[in-house]
mmCIF file of C-alpha atoms in Angstrom:
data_model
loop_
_atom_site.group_PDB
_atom_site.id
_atom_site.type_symbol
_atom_site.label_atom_id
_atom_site.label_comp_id
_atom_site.label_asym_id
_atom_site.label_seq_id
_atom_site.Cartn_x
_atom_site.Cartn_y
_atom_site.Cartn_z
ATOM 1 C CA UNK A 212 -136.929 -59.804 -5.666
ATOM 2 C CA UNK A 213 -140.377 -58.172 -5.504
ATOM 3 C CA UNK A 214 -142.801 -58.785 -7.591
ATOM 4 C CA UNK A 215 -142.720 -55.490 -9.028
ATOM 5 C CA UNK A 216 -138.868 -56.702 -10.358
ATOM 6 C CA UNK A 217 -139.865 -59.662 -11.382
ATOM 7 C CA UNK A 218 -142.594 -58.174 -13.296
ATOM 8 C CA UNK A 219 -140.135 -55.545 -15.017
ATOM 9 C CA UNK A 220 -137.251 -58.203 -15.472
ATOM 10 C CA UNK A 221 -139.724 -60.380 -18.037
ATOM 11 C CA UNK A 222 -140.605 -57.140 -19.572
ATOM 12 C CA UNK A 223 -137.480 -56.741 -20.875
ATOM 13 C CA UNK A 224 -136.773 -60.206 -21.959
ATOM 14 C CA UNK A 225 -139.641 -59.727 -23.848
ATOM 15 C CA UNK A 226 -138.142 -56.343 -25.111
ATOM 16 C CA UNK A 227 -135.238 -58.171 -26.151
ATOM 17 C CA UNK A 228 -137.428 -60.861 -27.850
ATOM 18 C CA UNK A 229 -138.999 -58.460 -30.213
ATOM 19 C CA UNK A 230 -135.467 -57.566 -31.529
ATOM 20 C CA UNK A 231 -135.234 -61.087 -33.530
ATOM 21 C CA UNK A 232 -136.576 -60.954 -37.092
ATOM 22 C CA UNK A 233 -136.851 -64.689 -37.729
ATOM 23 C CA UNK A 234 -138.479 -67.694 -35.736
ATOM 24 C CA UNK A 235 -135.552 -69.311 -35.256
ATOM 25 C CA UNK A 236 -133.663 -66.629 -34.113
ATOM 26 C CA UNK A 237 -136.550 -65.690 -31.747
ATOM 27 C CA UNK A 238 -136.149 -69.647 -30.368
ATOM 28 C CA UNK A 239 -132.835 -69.217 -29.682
ATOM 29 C CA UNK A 240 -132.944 -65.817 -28.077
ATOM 30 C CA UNK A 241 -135.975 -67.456 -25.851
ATOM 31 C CA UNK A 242 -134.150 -70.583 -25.135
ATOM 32 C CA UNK A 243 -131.309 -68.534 -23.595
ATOM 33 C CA UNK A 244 -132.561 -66.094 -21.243
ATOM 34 C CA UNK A 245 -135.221 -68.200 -19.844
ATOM 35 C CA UNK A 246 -133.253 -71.869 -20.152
ATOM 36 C CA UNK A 247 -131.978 -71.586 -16.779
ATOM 37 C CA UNK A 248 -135.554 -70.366 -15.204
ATOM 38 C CA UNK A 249 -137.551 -72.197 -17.026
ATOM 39 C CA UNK A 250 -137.952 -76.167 -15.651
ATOM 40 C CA UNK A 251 -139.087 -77.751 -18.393
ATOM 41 C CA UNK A 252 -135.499 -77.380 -20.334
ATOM 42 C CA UNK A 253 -134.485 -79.479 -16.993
ATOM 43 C CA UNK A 254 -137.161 -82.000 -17.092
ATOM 44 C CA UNK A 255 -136.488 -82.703 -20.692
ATOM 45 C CA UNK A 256 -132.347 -82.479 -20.110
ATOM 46 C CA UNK A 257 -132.669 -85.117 -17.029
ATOM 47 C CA UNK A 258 -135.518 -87.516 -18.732
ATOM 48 C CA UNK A 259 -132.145 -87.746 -21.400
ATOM 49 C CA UNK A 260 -129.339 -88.106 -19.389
ATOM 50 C CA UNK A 261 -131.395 -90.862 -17.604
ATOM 51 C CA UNK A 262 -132.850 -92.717 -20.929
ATOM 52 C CA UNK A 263 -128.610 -94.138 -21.511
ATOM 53 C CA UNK A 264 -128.391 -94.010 -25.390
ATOM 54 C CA UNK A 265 -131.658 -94.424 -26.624
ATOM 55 C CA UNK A 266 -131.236 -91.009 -27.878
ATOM 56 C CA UNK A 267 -127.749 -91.271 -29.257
ATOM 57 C CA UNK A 268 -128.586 -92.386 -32.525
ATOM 58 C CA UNK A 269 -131.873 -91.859 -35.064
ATOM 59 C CA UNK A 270 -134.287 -94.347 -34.715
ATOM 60 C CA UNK A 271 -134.670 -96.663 -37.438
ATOM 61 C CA UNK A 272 -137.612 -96.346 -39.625
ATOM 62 C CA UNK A 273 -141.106 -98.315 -38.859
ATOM 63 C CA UNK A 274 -140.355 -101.616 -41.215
ATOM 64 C CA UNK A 275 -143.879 -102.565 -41.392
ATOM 65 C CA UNK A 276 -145.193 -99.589 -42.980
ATOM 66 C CA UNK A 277 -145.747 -100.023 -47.219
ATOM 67 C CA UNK A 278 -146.098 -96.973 -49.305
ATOM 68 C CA UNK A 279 -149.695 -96.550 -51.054
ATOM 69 C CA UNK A 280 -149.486 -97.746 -54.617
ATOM 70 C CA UNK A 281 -152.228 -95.405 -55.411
ATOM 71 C CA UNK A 282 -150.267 -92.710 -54.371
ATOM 72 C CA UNK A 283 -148.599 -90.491 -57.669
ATOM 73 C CA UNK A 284 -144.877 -90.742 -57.521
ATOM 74 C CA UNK A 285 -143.453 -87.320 -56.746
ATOM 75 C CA UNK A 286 -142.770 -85.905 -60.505
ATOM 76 C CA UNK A 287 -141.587 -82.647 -61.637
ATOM 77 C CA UNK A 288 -144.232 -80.367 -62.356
ATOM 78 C CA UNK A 289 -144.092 -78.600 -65.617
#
């Protein structure tokens, strides 16, 4: 491809993009037409398929941390 094509081709992803009314939407829509160009989704899949199942399950809350007694308990406001 020339640059020329290249140049069009991520005009009209972008073109596309503008069509999505919500963030998420817009994520999504990004996420799919530039997933398989774009090496960072690879990076990230490949540092998890390497890591086993350390990310198969939430990690468990930090036990040493105590909530602030000072802090005001979360009350309905009226």
């Amino acid at each position: 491809m020339s640059l020329h094509d290249d140049i069009q081709s991520h005009i009209n992803d972008l073109q596309k993009l503008l069509n999505e009314t919500t963030e998420p939407a817009l994520i999504k829509k990004a996420r799919e037409l530039w997933e398989k160009e774009d090496y960072r989704f690879k990076v990230l899949k490949q540092f998890v398929a390497s890591s086993g199942d350390r990310f198969a399950k939430q990690a468990d809350p930090p036990k040493d941390i105590k909530p602030d007694n000072n802090e005001p308990e979360n009350k309905a406001v009226k």
